[in-house]
Short mmCIF file of C-alpha atoms in Angstrom, two decimals:
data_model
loop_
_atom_site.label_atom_id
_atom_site.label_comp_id
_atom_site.label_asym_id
_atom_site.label_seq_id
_atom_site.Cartn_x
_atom_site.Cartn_y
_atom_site.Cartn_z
CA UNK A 1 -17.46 -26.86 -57.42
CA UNK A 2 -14.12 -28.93 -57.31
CA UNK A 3 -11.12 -29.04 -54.43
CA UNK A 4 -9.01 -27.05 -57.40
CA UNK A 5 -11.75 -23.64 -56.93
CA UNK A 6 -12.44 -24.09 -53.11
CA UNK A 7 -8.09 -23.92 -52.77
CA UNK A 8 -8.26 -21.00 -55.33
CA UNK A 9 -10.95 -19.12 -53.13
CA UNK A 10 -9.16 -20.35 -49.66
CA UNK A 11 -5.61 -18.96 -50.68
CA UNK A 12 -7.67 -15.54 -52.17
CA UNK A 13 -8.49 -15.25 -48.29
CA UNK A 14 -5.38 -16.26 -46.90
CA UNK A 15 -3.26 -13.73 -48.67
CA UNK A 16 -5.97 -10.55 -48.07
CA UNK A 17 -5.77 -8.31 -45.07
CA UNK A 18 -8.20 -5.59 -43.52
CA UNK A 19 -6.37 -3.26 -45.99
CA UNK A 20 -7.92 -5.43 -48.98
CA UNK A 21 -11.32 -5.19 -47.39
CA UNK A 22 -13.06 -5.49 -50.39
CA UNK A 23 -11.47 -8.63 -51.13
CA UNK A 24 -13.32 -10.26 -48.02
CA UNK A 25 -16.50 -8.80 -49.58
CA UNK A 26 -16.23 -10.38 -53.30
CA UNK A 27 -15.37 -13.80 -50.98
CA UNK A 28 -18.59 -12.84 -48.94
CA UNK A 29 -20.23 -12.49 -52.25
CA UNK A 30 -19.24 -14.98 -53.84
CA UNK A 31 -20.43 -17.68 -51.33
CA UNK A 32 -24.10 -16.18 -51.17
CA UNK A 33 -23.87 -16.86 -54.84
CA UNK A 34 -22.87 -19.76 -55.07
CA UNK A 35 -25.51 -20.66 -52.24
CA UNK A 36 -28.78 -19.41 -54.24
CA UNK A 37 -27.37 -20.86 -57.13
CA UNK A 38 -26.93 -24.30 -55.52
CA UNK A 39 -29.86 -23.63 -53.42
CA UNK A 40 -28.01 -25.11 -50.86
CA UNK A 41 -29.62 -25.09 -47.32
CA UNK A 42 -28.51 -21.90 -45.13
CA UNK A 43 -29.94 -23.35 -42.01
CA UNK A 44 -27.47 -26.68 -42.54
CA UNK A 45 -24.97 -24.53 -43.18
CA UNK A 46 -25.29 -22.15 -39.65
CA UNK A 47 -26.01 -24.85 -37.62
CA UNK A 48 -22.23 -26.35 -38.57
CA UNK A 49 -21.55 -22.82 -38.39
CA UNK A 50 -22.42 -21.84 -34.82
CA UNK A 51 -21.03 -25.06 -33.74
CA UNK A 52 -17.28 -24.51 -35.01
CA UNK A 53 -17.04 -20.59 -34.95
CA UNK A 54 -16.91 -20.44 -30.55
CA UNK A 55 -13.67 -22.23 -31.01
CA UNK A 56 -12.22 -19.92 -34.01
CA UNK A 57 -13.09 -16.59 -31.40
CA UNK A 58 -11.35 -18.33 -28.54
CA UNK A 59 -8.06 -18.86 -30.72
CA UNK A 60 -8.45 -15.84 -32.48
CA UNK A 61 -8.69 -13.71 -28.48
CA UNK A 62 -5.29 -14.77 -28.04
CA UNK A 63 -4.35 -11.94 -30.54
CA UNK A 64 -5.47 -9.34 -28.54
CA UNK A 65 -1.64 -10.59 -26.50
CA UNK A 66 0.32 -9.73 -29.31
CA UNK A 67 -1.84 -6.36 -30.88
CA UNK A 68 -3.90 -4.49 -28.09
CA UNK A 69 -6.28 -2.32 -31.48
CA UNK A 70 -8.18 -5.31 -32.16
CA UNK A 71 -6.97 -5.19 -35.89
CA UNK A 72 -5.44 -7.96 -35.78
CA UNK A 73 -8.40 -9.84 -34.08
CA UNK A 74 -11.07 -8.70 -36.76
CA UNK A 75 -8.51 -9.99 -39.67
CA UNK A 76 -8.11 -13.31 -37.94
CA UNK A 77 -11.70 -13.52 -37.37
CA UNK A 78 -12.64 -12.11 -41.14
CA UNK A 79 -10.09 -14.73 -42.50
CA UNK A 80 -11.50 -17.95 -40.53
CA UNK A 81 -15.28 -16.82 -40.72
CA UNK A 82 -15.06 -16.64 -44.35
CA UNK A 83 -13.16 -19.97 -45.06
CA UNK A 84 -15.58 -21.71 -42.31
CA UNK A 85 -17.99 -20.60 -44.73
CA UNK A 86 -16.72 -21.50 -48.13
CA UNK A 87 -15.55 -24.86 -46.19
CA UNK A 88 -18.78 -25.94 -44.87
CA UNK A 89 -20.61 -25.01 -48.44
CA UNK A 90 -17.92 -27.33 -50.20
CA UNK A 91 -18.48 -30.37 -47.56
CA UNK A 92 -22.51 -29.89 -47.84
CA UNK A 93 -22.44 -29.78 -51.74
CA UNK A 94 -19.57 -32.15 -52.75
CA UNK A 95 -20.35 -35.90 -53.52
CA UNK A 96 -17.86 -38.65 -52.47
CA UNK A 97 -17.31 -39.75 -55.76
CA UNK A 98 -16.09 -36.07 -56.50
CA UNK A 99 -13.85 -36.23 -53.72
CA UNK A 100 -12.29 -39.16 -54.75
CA UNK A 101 -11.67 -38.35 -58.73
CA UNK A 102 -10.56 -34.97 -57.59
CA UNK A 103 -7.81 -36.85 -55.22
CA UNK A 104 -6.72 -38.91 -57.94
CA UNK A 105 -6.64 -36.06 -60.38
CA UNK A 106 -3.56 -35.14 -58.17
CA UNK A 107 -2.04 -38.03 -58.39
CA UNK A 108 -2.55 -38.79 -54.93
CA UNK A 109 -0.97 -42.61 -54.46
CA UNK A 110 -3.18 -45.11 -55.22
CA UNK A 111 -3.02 -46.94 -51.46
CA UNK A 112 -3.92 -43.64 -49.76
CA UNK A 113 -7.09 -43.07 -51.66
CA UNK A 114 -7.84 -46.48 -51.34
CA UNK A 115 -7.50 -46.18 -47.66
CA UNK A 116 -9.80 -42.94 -47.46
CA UNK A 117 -12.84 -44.97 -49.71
CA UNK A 118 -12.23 -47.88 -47.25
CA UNK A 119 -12.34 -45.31 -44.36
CA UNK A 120 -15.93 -43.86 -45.49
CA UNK A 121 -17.67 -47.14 -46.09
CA UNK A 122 -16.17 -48.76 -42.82
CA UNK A 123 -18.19 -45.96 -41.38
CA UNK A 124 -21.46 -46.96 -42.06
CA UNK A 125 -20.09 -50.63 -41.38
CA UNK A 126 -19.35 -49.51 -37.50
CA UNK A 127 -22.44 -47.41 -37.20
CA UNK A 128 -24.75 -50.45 -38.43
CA UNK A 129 -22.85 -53.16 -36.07
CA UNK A 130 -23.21 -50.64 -33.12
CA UNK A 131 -26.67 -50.36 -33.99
CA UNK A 132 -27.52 -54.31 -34.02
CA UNK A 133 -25.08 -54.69 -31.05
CA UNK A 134 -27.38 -52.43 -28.91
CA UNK A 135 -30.89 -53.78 -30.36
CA UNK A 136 -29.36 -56.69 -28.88
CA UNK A 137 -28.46 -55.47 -25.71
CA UNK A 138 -31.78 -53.93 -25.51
CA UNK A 139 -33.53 -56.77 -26.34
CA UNK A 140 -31.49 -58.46 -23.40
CA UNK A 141 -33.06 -55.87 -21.11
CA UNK A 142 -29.40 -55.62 -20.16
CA UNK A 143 -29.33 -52.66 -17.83
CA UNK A 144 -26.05 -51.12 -17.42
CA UNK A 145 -24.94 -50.58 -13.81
CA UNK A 146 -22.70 -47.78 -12.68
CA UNK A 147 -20.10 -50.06 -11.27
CA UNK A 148 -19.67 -52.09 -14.60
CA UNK A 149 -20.74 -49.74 -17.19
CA UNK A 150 -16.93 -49.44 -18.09
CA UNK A 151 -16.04 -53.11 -18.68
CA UNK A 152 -18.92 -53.70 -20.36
CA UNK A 153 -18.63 -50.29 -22.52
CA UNK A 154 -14.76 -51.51 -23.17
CA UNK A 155 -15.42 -54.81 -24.02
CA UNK A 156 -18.93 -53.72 -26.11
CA UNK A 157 -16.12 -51.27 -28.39
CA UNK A 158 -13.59 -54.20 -28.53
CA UNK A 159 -16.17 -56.35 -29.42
CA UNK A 160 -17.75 -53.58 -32.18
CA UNK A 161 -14.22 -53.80 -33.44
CA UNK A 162 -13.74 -57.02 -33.57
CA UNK A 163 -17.23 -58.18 -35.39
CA UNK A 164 -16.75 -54.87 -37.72
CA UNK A 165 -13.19 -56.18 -39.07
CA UNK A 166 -14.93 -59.40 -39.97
CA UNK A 167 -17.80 -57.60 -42.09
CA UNK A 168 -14.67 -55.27 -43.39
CA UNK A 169 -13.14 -57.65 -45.34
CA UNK A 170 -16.65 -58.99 -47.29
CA UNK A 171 -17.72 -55.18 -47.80
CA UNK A 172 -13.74 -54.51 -49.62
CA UNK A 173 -14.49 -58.09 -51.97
CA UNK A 174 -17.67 -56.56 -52.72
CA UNK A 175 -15.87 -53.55 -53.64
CA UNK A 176 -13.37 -54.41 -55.29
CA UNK A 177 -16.34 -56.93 -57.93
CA UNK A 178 -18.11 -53.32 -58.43
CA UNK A 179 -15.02 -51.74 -59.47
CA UNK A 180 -15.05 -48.90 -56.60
CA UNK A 181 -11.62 -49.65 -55.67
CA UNK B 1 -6.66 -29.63 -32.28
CA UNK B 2 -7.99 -28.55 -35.97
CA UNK B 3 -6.48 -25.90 -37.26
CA UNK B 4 -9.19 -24.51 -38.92
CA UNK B 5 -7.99 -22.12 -42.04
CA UNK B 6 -7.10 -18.18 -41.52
CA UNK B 7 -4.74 -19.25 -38.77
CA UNK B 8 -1.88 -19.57 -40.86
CA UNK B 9 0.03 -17.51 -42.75
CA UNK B 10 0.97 -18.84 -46.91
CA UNK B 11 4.64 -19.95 -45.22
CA UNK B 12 3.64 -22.18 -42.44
CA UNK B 13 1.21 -23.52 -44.88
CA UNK B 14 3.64 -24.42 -47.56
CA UNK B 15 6.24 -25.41 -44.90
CA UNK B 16 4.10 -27.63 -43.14
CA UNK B 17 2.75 -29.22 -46.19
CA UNK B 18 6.02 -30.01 -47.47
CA UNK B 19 6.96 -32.06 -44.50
CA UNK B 20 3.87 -33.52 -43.66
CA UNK B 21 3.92 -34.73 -47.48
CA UNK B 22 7.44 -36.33 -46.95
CA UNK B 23 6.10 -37.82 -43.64
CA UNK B 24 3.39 -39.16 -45.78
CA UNK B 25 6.05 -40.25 -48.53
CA UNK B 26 7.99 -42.51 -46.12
CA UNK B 27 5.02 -44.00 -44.38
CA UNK B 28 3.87 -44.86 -47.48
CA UNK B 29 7.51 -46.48 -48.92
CA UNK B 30 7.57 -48.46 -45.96
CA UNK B 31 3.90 -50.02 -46.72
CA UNK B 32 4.52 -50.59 -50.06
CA UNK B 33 7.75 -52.71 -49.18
CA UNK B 34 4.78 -55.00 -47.07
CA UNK B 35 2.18 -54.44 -49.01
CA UNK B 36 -0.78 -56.98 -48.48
CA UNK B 37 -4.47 -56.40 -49.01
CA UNK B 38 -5.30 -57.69 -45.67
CA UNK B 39 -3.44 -54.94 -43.90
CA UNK B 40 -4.88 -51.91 -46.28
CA UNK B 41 -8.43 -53.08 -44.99
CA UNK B 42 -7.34 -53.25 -41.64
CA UNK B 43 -6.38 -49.89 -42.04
CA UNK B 44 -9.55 -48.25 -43.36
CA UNK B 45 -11.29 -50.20 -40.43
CA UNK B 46 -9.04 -48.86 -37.81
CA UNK B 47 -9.60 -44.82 -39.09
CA UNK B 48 -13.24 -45.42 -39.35
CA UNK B 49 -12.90 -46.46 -35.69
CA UNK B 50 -10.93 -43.48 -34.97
CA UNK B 51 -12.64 -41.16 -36.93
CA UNK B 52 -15.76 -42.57 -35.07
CA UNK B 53 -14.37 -42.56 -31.67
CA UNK B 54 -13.35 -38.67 -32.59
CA UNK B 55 -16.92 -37.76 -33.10
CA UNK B 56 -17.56 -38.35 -28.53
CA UNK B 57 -16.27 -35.61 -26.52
CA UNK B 58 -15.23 -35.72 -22.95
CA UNK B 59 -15.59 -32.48 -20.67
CA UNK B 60 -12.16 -31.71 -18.83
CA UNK B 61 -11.71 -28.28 -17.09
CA UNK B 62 -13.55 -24.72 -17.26
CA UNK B 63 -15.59 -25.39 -20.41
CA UNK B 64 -12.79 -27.29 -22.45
CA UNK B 65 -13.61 -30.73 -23.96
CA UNK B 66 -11.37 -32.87 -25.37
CA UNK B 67 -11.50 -36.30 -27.83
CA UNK B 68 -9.55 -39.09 -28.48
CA UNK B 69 -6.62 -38.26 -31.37
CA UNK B 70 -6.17 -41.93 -31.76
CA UNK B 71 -2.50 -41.46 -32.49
CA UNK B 72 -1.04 -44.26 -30.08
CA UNK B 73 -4.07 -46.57 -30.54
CA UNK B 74 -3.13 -47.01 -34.21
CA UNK B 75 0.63 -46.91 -33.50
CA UNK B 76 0.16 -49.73 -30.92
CA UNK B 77 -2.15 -52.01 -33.25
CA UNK B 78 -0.33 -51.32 -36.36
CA UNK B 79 3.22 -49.79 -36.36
CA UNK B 80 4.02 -46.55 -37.05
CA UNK B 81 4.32 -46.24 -41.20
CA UNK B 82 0.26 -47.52 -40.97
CA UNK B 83 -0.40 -45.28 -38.38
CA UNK B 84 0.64 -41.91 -40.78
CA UNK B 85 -1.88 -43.15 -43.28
CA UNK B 86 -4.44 -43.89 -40.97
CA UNK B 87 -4.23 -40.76 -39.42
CA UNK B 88 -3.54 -38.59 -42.86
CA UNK B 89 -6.82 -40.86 -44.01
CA UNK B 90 -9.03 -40.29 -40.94
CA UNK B 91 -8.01 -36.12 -41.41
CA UNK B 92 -9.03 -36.18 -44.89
CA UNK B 93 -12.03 -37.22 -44.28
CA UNK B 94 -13.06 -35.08 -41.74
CA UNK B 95 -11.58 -31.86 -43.86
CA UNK B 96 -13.14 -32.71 -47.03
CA UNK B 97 -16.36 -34.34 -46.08
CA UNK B 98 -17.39 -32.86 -42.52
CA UNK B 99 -15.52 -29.47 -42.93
CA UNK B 100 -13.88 -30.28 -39.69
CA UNK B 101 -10.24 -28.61 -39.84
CA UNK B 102 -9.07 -26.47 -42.81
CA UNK B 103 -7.92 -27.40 -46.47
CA UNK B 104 -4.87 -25.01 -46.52
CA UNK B 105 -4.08 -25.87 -43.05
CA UNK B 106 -4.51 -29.91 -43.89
CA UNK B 107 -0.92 -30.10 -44.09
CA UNK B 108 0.11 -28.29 -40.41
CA UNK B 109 -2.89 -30.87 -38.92
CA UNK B 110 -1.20 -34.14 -41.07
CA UNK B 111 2.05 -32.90 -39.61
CA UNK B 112 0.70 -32.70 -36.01
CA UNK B 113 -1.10 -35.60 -35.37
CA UNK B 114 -0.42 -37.93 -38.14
CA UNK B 115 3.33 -37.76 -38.70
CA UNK B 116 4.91 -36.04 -35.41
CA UNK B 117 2.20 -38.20 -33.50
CA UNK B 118 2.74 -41.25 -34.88
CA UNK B 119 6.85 -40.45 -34.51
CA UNK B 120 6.77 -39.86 -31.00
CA UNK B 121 4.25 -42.70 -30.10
CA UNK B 122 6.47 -45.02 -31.70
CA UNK B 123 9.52 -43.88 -30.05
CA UNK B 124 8.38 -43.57 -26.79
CA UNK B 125 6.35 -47.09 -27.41
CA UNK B 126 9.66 -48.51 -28.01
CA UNK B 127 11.48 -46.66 -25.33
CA UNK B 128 9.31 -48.16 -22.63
CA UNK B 129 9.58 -51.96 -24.56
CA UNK B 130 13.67 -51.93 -24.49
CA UNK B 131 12.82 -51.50 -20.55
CA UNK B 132 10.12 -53.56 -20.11
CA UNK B 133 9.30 -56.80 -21.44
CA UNK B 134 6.06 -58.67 -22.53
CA UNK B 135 2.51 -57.61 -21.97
CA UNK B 136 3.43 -55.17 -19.20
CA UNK B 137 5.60 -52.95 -21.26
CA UNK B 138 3.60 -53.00 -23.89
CA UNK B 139 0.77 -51.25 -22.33
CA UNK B 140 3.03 -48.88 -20.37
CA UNK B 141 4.78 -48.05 -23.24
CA UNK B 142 1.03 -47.02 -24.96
CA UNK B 143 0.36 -45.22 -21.82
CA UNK B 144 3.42 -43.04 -22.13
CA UNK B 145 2.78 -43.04 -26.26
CA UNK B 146 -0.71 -41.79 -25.63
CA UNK B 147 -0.48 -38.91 -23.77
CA UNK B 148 3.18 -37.93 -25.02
CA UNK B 149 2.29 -38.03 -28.94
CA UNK B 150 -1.13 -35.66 -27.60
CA UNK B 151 1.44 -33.05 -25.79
CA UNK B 152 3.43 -32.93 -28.31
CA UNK B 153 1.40 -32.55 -31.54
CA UNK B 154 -0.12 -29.55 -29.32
CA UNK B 155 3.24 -28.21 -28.99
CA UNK B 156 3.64 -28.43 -32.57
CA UNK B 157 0.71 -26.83 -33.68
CA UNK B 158 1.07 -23.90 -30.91
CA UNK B 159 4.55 -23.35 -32.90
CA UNK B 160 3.11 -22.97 -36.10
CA UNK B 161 0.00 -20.89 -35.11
CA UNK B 162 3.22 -18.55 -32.99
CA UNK B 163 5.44 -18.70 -36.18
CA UNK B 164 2.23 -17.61 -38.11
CA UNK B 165 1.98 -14.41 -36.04
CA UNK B 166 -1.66 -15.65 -35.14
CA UNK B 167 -0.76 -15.05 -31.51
CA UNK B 168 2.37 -14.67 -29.64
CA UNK B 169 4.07 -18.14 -28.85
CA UNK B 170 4.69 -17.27 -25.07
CA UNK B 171 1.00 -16.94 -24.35
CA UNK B 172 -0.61 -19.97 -27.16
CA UNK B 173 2.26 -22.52 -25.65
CA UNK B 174 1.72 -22.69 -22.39
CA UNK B 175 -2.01 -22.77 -22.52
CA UNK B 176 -2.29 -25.83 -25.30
CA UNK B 177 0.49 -27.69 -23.46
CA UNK B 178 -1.41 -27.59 -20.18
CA UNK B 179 -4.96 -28.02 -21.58
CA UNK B 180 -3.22 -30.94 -23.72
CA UNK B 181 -1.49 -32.31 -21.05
CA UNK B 182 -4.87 -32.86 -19.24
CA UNK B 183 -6.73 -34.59 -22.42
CA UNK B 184 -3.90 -36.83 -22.72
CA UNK B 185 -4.95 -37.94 -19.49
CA UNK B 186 -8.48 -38.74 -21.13
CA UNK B 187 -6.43 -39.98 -24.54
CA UNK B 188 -4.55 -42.25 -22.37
CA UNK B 189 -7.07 -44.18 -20.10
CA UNK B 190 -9.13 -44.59 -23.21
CA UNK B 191 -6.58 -46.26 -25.32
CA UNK B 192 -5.62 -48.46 -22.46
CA UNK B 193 -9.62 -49.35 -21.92
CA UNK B 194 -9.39 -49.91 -25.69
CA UNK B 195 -6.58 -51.98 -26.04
CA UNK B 196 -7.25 -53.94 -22.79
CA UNK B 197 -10.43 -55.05 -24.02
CA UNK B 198 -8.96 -56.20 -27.55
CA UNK B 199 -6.67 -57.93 -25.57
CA UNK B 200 -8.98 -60.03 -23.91
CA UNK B 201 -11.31 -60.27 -27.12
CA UNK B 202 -7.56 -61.87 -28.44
CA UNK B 203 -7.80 -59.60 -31.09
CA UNK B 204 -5.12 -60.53 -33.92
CA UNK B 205 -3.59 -57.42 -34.80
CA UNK B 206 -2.65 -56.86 -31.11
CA UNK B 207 -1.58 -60.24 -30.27
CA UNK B 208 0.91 -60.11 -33.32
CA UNK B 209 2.30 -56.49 -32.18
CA UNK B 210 2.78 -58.22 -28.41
CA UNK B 211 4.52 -61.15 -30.48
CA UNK B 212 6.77 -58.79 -32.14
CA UNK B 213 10.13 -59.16 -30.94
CA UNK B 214 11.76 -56.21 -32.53
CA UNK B 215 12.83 -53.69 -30.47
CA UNK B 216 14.91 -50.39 -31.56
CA UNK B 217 18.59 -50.22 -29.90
CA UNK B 218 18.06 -48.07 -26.81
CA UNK B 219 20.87 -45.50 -27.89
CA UNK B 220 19.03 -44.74 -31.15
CA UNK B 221 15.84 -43.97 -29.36
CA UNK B 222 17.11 -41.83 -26.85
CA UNK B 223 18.27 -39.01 -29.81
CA UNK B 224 14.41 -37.85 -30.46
CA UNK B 225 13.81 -38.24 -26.93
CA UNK B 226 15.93 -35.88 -25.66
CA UNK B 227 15.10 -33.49 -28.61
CA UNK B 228 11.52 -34.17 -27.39
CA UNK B 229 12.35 -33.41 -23.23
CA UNK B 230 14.35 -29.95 -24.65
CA UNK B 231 11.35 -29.15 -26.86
CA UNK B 232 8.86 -29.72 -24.55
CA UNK B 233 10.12 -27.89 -21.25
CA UNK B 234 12.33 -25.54 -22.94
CA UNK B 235 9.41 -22.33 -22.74
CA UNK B 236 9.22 -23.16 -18.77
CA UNK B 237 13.25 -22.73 -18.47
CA UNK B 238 13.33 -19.34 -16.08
CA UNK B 239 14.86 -16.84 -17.84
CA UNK B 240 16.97 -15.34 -14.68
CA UNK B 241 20.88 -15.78 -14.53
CA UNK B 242 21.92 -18.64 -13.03
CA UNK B 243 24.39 -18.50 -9.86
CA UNK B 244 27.83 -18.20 -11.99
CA UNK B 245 26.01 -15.07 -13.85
CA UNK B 246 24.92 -13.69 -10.39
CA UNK B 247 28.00 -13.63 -8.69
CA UNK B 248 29.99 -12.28 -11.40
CA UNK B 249 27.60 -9.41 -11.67
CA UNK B 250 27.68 -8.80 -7.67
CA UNK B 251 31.42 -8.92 -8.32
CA UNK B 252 31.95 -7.22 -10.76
CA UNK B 253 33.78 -8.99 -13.27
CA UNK B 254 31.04 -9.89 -15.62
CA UNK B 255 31.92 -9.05 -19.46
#
């Protein structure tokens, strides 16, 4: 599975209606497929799911202004359930390194892709020096008060920012020696 | 404020990509003019912070939540050329790798908050800094950035999900405006919390944006401001005559 198939299968579902019906179905299909075939988890997948889909029913309500059936609602709510779906399967199965030949496959520009690698590994870089920040704090047995829990949470993220820009510019030398970027 | 995809129709979807890819286009020109190596890392480090700061959600009224968009924040460290990339970066991410806005509807959400976002925050950034000077302006003129780039990438993406037929534009406007307008509240003391305590940390990037002297001629910035004040409270103009139109239809001599 490639960007290329999952825009193929997203513009299939863009461009049916409830008159196509059985076009939703071959997309329904088609995604159980490919999910036994992958044997990609289902319970992964609906937990995402139930998480994002209150959000596409609140937008898609706002039809019921414009078309009082509830047709337009159900091909709304078809259209976004099923690309939530396909979505969601192509995040959980897709490897970074996919991502990022796929983006240059398209001739994407050469800084922008270098900014999105830099953006996934800084990441983990911000999540680790948030983590050793509060061992630290914890190890303090600093105990954050009501009254100063926001100048010390402000100055805690400047701080976070501040010691992760430092380890930023090792991690992209080390980088750029493996060849990544 | 992720369009997710089956909200718009194959037009707005081509439309929007098409500008949101020449938004992208000149952002990128302009870096490659000042290209340095220094800045590109600075870059992925400032949309990992965003992208993390995204990820913590802040309750504001009858069940809605809102998160930081991190527009103005990267405007006001970086400029607003960065800032595009950033933001196009940080959406990428989250669309490709955490299924968190759709692929079709990338482009409408790059237009939104990345280009029209950044646009506005520098403008109105800029606005406030031909007023006033120094530290004090600069962090007014974030303020304002902060919660005016918010409103108005929520205007912009209640157009397109109107112009898509999704829902009808005089019911989805009003209600993202006024939800928005409250989260830029939230948008706007957190950037300020964020920037004040770089400030004090003497954080480089922000000391050499409150170094930089350069400040747009006021006349030039005023253009996409007014478009901006006519966009933004044009749906609330009342839609009753106004006194000319009254009297000439109690007298009679209306066409």
């Amino acid at each position: 599975m490639n960007i290329f198939w999952l825009l193929f299968v997203l513009v299939i579902i863009s461009v049916s209606s409830l008159t196509h019906w059985y076009l939703f179905v071959a997309v329904l299909l088609g995604w159980w497929a490919v999910m036994l075939l992958t044997r990609c988890s289902f319970k992964k997948i609906f937990r995402k799911f139930i998480r994002l889909e209150p959000f596409v029913l609140i937008l898609a309500a706002f039809s019921f202004f414009q078309d009082s059936t509830g047709v337009l609602f159900l091909n709304i709510l078809c259209k976004v359930t099923l690309s939530l779906l396909w979505i969601l399967f192509f995040s959980s199965v897709v490897s970074l390194s996919q991502v990022m030949r796929d983006l240059k496959r398209i001739s994407m520009p050469h800084v922008l892709v270098e900014i999105i690698a830099l953006t996934i590994r800084y990441i983990e870089v911000i999540l680790s020096e948030s983590r050793r920040m509060d061992r630290a704090r914890r190890a303090r047995f600093a105990c954050l008060s009501t009254g100063s829990i926001w100048t010390i949470l402000s100055y805690t993220i400047a701080r976070l920012y501040h010691r992760s820009s430092l380890r930023a510019q090792r991690v992209y030398q080390a980088m750029q020696c493996r060849g990544v970027i | 404020m992720h369009i997710p995809d089956g909200f718009l129709n194959i037009k707005t979807v081509v439309a929007t990509a098409a500008l949101s890819a020449v938004g992208v286009g000149v952002a990128l020109r302009q870096i490659k003019k000042e290209s340095q190596q220094e800045k590109i890392v600075q870059m992925g480090l400032l949309a990992a912070f965003i992208f993390a700061a995204q990820m913590v959600n802040f309750p504001v009224m009858g069940g809605t939540s809102g998160h930081l968009m991190g527009t103005a924040l990267a405007v006001s460290l970086m400029g607003w050329a960065p800032a595009v990339l950033v933001m196009t970066s940080v959406l990428m991410v989250q669309c490709l790798l955490y299924a968190d806005g759709g692929l079709l509807a990338l482009g409408a959400n790059i237009l939104n908050m990345a280009v029209i976002g950044s646009i506005v925050a520098h403008f109105l950034l800029q606005f406030v800094r031909s007023f006033m000077r120094g530290r004090t302006g600069f962090f007014v003129g974030t303020a304002a950035a902060a919660w005016g780039s918010l409103v108005i990438a929520a205007l912009s993406c209640s157009l397109e999900l109107g112009l898509s037929g999704t829902s009808p534009l005089s019911m989805v406007l009003p209600v993202m405006t006024g939800v928005h307008a409250v989260i830029g509240i939230g948008e706007t003391l957190i950037t300020l919390l964020v920037l004040s305590a770089l400030y004090k940390t003497k954080d480089v990037l922000l000391m050499q944006r409150l170094d930089d002297p350069s400040r747009a001629s006021r006349k030039w910035i005023l253009v996409p401001l007014t478009l901006v004040v006519i966009i933004v409270f044009s749906p609330f103009a009342s839609t009753l005559p106004d006194g000319l139109e009254r009297v000439a239809h109690q007298l009679g001599f209306e066409k």
